Short mmCIF file of C-alpha atoms in Angstrom, two decimals:
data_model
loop_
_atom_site.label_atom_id
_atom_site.label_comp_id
_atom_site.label_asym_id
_atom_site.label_seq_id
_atom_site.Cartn_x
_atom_site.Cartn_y
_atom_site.Cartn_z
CA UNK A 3 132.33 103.68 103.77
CA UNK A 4 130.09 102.15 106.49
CA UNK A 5 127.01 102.48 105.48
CA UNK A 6 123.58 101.48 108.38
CA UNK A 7 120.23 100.23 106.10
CA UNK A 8 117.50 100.85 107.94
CA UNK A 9 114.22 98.32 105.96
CA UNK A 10 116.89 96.31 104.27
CA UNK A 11 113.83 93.05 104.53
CA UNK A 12 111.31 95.21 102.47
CA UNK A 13 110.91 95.40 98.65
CA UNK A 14 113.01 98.25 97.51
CA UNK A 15 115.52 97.24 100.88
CA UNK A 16 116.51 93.82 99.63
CA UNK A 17 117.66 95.27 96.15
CA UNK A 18 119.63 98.29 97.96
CA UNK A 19 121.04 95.68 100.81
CA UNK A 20 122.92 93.73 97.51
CA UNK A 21 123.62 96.62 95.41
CA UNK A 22 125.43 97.88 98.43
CA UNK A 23 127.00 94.58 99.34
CA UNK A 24 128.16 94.17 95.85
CA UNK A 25 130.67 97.29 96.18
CA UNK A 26 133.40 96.38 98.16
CA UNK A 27 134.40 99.94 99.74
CA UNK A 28 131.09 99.56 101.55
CA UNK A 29 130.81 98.55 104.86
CA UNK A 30 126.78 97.58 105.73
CA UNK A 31 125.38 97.23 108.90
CA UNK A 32 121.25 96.36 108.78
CA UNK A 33 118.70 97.21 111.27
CA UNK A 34 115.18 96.52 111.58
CA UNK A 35 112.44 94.83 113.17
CA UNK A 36 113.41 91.19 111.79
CA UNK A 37 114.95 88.69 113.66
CA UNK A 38 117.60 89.17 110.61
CA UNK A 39 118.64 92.26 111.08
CA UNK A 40 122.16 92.93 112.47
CA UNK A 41 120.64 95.34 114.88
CA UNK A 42 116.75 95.30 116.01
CA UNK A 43 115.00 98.52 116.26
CA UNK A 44 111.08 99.52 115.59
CA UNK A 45 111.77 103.26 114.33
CA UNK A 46 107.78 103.24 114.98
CA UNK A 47 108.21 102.96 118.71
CA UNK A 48 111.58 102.93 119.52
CA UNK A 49 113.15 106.21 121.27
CA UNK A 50 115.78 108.90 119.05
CA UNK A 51 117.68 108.52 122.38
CA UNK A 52 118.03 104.66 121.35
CA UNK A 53 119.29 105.20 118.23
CA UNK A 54 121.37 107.96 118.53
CA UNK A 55 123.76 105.53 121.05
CA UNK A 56 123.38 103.21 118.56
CA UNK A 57 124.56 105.94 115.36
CA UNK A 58 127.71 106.79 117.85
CA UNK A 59 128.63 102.92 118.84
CA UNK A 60 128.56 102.41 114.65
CA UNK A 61 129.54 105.84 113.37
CA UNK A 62 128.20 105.38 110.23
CA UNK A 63 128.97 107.86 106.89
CA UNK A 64 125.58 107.14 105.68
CA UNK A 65 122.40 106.15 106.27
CA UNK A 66 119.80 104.90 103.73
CA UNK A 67 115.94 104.68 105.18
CA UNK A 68 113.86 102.18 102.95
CA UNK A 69 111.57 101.57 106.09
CA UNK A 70 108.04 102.13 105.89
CA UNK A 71 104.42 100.88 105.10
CA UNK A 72 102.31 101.02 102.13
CA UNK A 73 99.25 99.59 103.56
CA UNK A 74 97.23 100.41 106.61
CA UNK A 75 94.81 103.17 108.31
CA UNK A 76 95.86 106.50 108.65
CA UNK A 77 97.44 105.99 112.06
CA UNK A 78 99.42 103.23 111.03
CA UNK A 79 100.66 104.51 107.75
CA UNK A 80 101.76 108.03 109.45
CA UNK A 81 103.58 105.87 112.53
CA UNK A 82 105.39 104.20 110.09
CA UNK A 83 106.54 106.28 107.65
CA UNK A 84 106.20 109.90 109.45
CA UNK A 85 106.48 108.90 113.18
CA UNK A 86 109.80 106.44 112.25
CA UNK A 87 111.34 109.30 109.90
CA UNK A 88 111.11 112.41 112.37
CA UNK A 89 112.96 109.60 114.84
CA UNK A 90 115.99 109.14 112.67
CA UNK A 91 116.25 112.87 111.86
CA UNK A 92 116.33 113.50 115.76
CA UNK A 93 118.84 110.66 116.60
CA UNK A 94 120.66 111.99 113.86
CA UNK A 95 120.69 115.72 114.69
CA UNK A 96 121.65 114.62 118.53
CA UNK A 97 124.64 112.05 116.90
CA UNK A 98 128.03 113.04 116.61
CA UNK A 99 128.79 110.41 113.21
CA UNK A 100 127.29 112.83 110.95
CA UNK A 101 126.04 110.50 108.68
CA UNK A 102 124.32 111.74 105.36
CA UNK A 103 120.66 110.33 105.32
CA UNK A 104 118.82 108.90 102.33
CA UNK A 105 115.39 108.77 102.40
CA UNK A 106 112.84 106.55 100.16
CA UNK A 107 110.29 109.16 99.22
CA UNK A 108 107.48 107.89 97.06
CA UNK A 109 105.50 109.54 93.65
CA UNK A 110 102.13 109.25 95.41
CA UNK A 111 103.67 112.73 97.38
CA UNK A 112 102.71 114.87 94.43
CA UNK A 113 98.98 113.40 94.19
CA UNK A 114 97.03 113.71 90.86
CA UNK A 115 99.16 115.29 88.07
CA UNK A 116 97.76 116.84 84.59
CA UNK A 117 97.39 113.92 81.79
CA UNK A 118 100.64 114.22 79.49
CA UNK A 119 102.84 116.04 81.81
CA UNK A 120 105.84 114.96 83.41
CA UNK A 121 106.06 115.73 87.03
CA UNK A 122 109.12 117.44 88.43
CA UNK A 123 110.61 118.13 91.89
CA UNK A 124 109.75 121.38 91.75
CA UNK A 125 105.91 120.72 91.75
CA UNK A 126 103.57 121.76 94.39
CA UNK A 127 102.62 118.16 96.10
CA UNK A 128 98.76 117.39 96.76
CA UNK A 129 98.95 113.97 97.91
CA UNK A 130 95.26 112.23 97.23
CA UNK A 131 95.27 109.73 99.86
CA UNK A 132 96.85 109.19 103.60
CA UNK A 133 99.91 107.26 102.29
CA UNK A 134 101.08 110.03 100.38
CA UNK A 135 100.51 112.31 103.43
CA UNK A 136 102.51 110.61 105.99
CA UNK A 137 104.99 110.54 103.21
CA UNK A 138 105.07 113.84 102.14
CA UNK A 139 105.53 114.81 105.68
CA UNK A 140 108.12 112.45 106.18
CA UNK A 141 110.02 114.07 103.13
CA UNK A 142 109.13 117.60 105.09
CA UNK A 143 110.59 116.36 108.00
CA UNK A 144 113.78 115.54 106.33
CA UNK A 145 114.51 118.83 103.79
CA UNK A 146 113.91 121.05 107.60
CA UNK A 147 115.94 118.92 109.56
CA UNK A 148 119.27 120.61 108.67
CA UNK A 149 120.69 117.28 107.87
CA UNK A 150 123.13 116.08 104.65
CA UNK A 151 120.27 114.16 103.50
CA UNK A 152 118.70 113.72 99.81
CA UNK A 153 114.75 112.47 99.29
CA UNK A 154 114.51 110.16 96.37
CA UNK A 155 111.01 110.22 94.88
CA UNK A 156 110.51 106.80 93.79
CA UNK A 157 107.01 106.36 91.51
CA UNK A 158 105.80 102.55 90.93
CA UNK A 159 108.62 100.55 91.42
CA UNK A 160 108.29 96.72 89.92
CA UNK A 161 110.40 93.62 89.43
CA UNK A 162 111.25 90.49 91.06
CA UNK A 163 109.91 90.84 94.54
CA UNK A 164 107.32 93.19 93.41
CA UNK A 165 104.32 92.36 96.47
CA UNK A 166 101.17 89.93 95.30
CA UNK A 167 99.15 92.78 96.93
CA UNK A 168 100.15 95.53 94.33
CA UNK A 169 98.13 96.16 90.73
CA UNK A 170 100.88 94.40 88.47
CA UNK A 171 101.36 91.61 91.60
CA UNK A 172 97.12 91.18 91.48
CA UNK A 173 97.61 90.75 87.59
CA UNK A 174 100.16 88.37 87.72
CA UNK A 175 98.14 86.08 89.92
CA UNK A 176 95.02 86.36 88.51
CA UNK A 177 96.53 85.00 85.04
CA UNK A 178 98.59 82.54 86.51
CA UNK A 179 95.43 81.05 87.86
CA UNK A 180 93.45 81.29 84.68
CA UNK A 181 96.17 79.73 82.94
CA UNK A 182 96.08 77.01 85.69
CA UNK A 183 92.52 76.24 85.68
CA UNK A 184 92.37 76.84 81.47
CA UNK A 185 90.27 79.46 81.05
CA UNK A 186 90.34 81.57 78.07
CA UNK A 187 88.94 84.66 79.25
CA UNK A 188 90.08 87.04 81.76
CA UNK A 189 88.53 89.98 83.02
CA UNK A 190 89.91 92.66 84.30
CA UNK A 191 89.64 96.02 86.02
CA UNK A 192 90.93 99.10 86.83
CA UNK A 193 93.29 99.29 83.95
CA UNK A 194 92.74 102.57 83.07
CA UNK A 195 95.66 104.31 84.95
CA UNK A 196 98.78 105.35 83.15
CA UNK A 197 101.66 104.90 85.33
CA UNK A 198 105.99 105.52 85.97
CA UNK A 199 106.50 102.11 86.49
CA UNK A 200 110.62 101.80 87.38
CA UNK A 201 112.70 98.52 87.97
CA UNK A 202 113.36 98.19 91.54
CA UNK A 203 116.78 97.35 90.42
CA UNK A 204 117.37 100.49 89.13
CA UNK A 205 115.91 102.02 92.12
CA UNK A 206 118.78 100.77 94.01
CA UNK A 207 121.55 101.85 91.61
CA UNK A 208 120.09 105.06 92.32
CA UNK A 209 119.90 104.62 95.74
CA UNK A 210 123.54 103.84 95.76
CA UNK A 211 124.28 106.78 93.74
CA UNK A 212 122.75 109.22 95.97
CA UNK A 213 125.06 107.59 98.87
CA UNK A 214 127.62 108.76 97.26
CA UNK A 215 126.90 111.55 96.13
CA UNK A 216 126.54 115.26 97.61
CA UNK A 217 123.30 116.10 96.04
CA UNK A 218 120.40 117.11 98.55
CA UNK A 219 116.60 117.87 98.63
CA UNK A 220 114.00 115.85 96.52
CA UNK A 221 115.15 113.68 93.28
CA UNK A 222 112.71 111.76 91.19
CA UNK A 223 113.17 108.39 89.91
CA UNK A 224 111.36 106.77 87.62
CA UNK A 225 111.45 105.53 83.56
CA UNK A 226 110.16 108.89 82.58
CA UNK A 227 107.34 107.46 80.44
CA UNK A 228 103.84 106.55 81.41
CA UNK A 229 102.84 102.91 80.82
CA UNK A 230 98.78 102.33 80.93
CA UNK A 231 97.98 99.30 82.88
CA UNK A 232 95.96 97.92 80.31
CA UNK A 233 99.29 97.59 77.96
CA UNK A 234 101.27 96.46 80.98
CA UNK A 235 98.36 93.32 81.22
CA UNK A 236 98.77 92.83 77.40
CA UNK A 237 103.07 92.73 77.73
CA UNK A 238 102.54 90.42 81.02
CA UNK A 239 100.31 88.44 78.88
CA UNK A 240 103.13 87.92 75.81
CA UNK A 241 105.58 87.05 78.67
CA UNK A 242 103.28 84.38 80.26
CA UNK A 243 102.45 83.14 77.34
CA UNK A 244 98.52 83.64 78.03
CA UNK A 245 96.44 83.13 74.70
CA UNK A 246 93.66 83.90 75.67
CA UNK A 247 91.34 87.09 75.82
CA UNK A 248 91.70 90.05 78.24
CA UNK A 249 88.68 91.93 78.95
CA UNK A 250 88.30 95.11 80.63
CA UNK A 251 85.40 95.91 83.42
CA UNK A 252 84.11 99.19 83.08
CA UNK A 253 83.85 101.43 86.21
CA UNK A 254 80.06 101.95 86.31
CA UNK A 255 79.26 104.88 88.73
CA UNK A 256 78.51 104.13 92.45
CA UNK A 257 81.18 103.01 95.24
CA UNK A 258 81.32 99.72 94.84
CA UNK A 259 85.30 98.46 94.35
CA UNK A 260 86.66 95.42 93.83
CA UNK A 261 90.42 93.59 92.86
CA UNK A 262 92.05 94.52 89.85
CA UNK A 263 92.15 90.68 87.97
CA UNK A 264 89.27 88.13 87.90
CA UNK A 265 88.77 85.26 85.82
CA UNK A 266 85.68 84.57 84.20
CA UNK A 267 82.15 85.35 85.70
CA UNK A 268 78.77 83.64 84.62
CA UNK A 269 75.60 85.49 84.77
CA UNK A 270 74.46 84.45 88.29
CA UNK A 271 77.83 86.18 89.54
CA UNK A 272 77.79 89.52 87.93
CA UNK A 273 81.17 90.87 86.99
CA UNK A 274 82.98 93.11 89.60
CA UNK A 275 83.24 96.40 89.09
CA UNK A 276 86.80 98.66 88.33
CA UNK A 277 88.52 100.82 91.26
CA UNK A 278 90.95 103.09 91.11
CA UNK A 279 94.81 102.49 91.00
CA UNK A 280 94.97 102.86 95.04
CA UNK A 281 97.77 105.15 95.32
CA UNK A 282 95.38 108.84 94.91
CA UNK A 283 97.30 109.81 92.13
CA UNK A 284 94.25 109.78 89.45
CA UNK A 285 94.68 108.99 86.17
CA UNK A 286 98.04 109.88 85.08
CA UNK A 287 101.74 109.69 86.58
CA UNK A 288 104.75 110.11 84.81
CA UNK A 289 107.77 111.83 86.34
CA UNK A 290 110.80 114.26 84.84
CA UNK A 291 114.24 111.94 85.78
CA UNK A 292 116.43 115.37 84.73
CA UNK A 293 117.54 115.84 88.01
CA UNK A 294 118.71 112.11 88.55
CA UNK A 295 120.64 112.09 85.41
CA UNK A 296 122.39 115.26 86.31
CA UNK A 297 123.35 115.18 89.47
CA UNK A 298 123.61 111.21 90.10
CA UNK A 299 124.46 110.43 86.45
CA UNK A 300 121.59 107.88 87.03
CA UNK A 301 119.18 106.71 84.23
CA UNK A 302 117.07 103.51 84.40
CA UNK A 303 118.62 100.33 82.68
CA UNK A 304 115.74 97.93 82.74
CA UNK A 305 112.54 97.97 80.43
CA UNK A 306 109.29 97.25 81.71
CA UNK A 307 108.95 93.94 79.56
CA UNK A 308 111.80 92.62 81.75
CA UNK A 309 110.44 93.80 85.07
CA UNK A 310 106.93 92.28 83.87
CA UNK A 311 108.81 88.87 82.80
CA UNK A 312 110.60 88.56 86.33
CA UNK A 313 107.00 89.49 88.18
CA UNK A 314 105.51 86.68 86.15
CA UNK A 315 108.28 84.25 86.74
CA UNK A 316 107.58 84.57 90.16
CA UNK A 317 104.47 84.22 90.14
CA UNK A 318 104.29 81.13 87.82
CA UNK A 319 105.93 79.55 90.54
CA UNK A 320 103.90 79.44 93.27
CA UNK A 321 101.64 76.46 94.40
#
């Protein structure tokens, strides 16, 4: 099976790019923006007419789309991961491989969801911020496009790799540096959020599933459990071996925001206030994984504890 990667440098791409590698009846071809990539193409400006000679030079069976951006303005976040998708759909439509497409769809697509409940694919999506938009319509794009294609829904994917930039990523490098410079007191913010968090790992087991499979329109995956951040700090903590205390900020009212880890403050720098877990999902996330287990015979392998001890490995190893 010859399968074309498109994001294979990106966080979830590296883990599918080796799951895939690892089977040998697949057949990989990358392409991306990197000077690594087998093939370069910017989905984000490059033409469907491009790729579709491309798609009929390499005929693949499948095609797995973990491009994308997480971080940006509005007009960057919807080039990237709405412009880019409606480009593959069209080179795809106009190519005679007939390749099944799998797209990396994302929790923050369903928006804020009731605390307690388990969100499944069959929920109405009311994305709370502009990355969820441009990936909700991305996910639009592909379930009209006519195409053999299947959306997986990831929600907060972690692990090795995970980016410094992301909650558990800020947490991990604010107590490797009080650890560094001994201080016994952390403070911290913004840990109020109860989240999916899922091994990126397993993310790409499903990801290879889904190639395989014939399944199509929106699967979730995720642990199926809520985790608050708060007890993700304290397990990251155990891991790192970090005696001393964690304290949280509370979120006084007003707009001020701030990072999610700080070490200690004196009184002549007041403590920073809490912000939201910057996805527009509110409080509470925690996604129904039925539909993965029946129609991929996927479930998620790795605990959060390990996921948390490979984040911190990482970043105890930086200078």
């Amino acid at each position: 099976m010859r399968v074309l990667l498109i994001g294979a440098n990106g966080f979830i791409g590296r883990f599918v790019a080796d799951r895939l590698l690892a089977d040998p009846a697949v057949q990989l071809t990358a392409l991306g923006r990197g000077d690594d990539a087998d093939v370069r193409f910017d989905l984000a400006t490059g033409s469907p007419g491009a790729l579709t000679r491309f798609l009929d030079a390499v005929h693949p069976g499948v095609v797995v789309n973990c491009a994308g951006a997480t971080r940006g303005g509005a007009r960057e976040l919807t080039r990237h991961n709405t412009v880019a998708v409606a480009t593959v759909c069209e080179a795809l439509r106009r190519s005679g491989c007939g390749a099944r497409l799998v797209q990396i769809g994302c929790g923050s697509e369903y928006g804020p969801s009731q605390p307690g409940s388990s969100t499944a694919e069959d929920a109405v999506p009311r994305p709370g911020g502009p990355y969820g938009v441009s990936k909700l319509a991305a996910t639009e794009l592909v379930l009209g496009s006519g195409l053999d294609a299947v959306v997986l829904r990831v929600f907060s994917p972690v692990g090795p790799g995970t980016p410094a930039g992301s909650p558990l990523g800020r947490l991990a490098e604010a107590m490797r540096r009080a650890m560094q410079s001994g201080d016994g007191e952390l403070k911290l913010g913004g840990l109020g959020a109860q989240r999916d968090f899922v091994d990126v790992r397993d993310v790409a087991r499903a990801v290879h599933a889904a190639s395989l499979s014939a399944a199509q329109g929106v699967i979730n995956i995720g642990s199926g459990r809520a985790v608050r951040l708060r007890d993700a700090a304290a397990v990251l903590a155990r891991v790192a071996g970090y005696g001393g205390a964690l304290h949280e900020l509370d979120a006084p009212p007003g707009p001020l925001r701030s990072a999610i880890g700080h070490p200690r403050t004196d009184s002549e720098h007041p403590a920073p206030v809490a912000y939201p877990y910057p996805d527009g999902c509110g409080s509470w996330q925690q996604a129904d994984v039925r539909t993965a287990r029946d129609r991929l015979g996927w479930r998620p392998r790795i605990n959060l504890e390990e996921s948390l001890a490979d984040i911190w490995m990482e970043a105890a190893c930086r200078i």
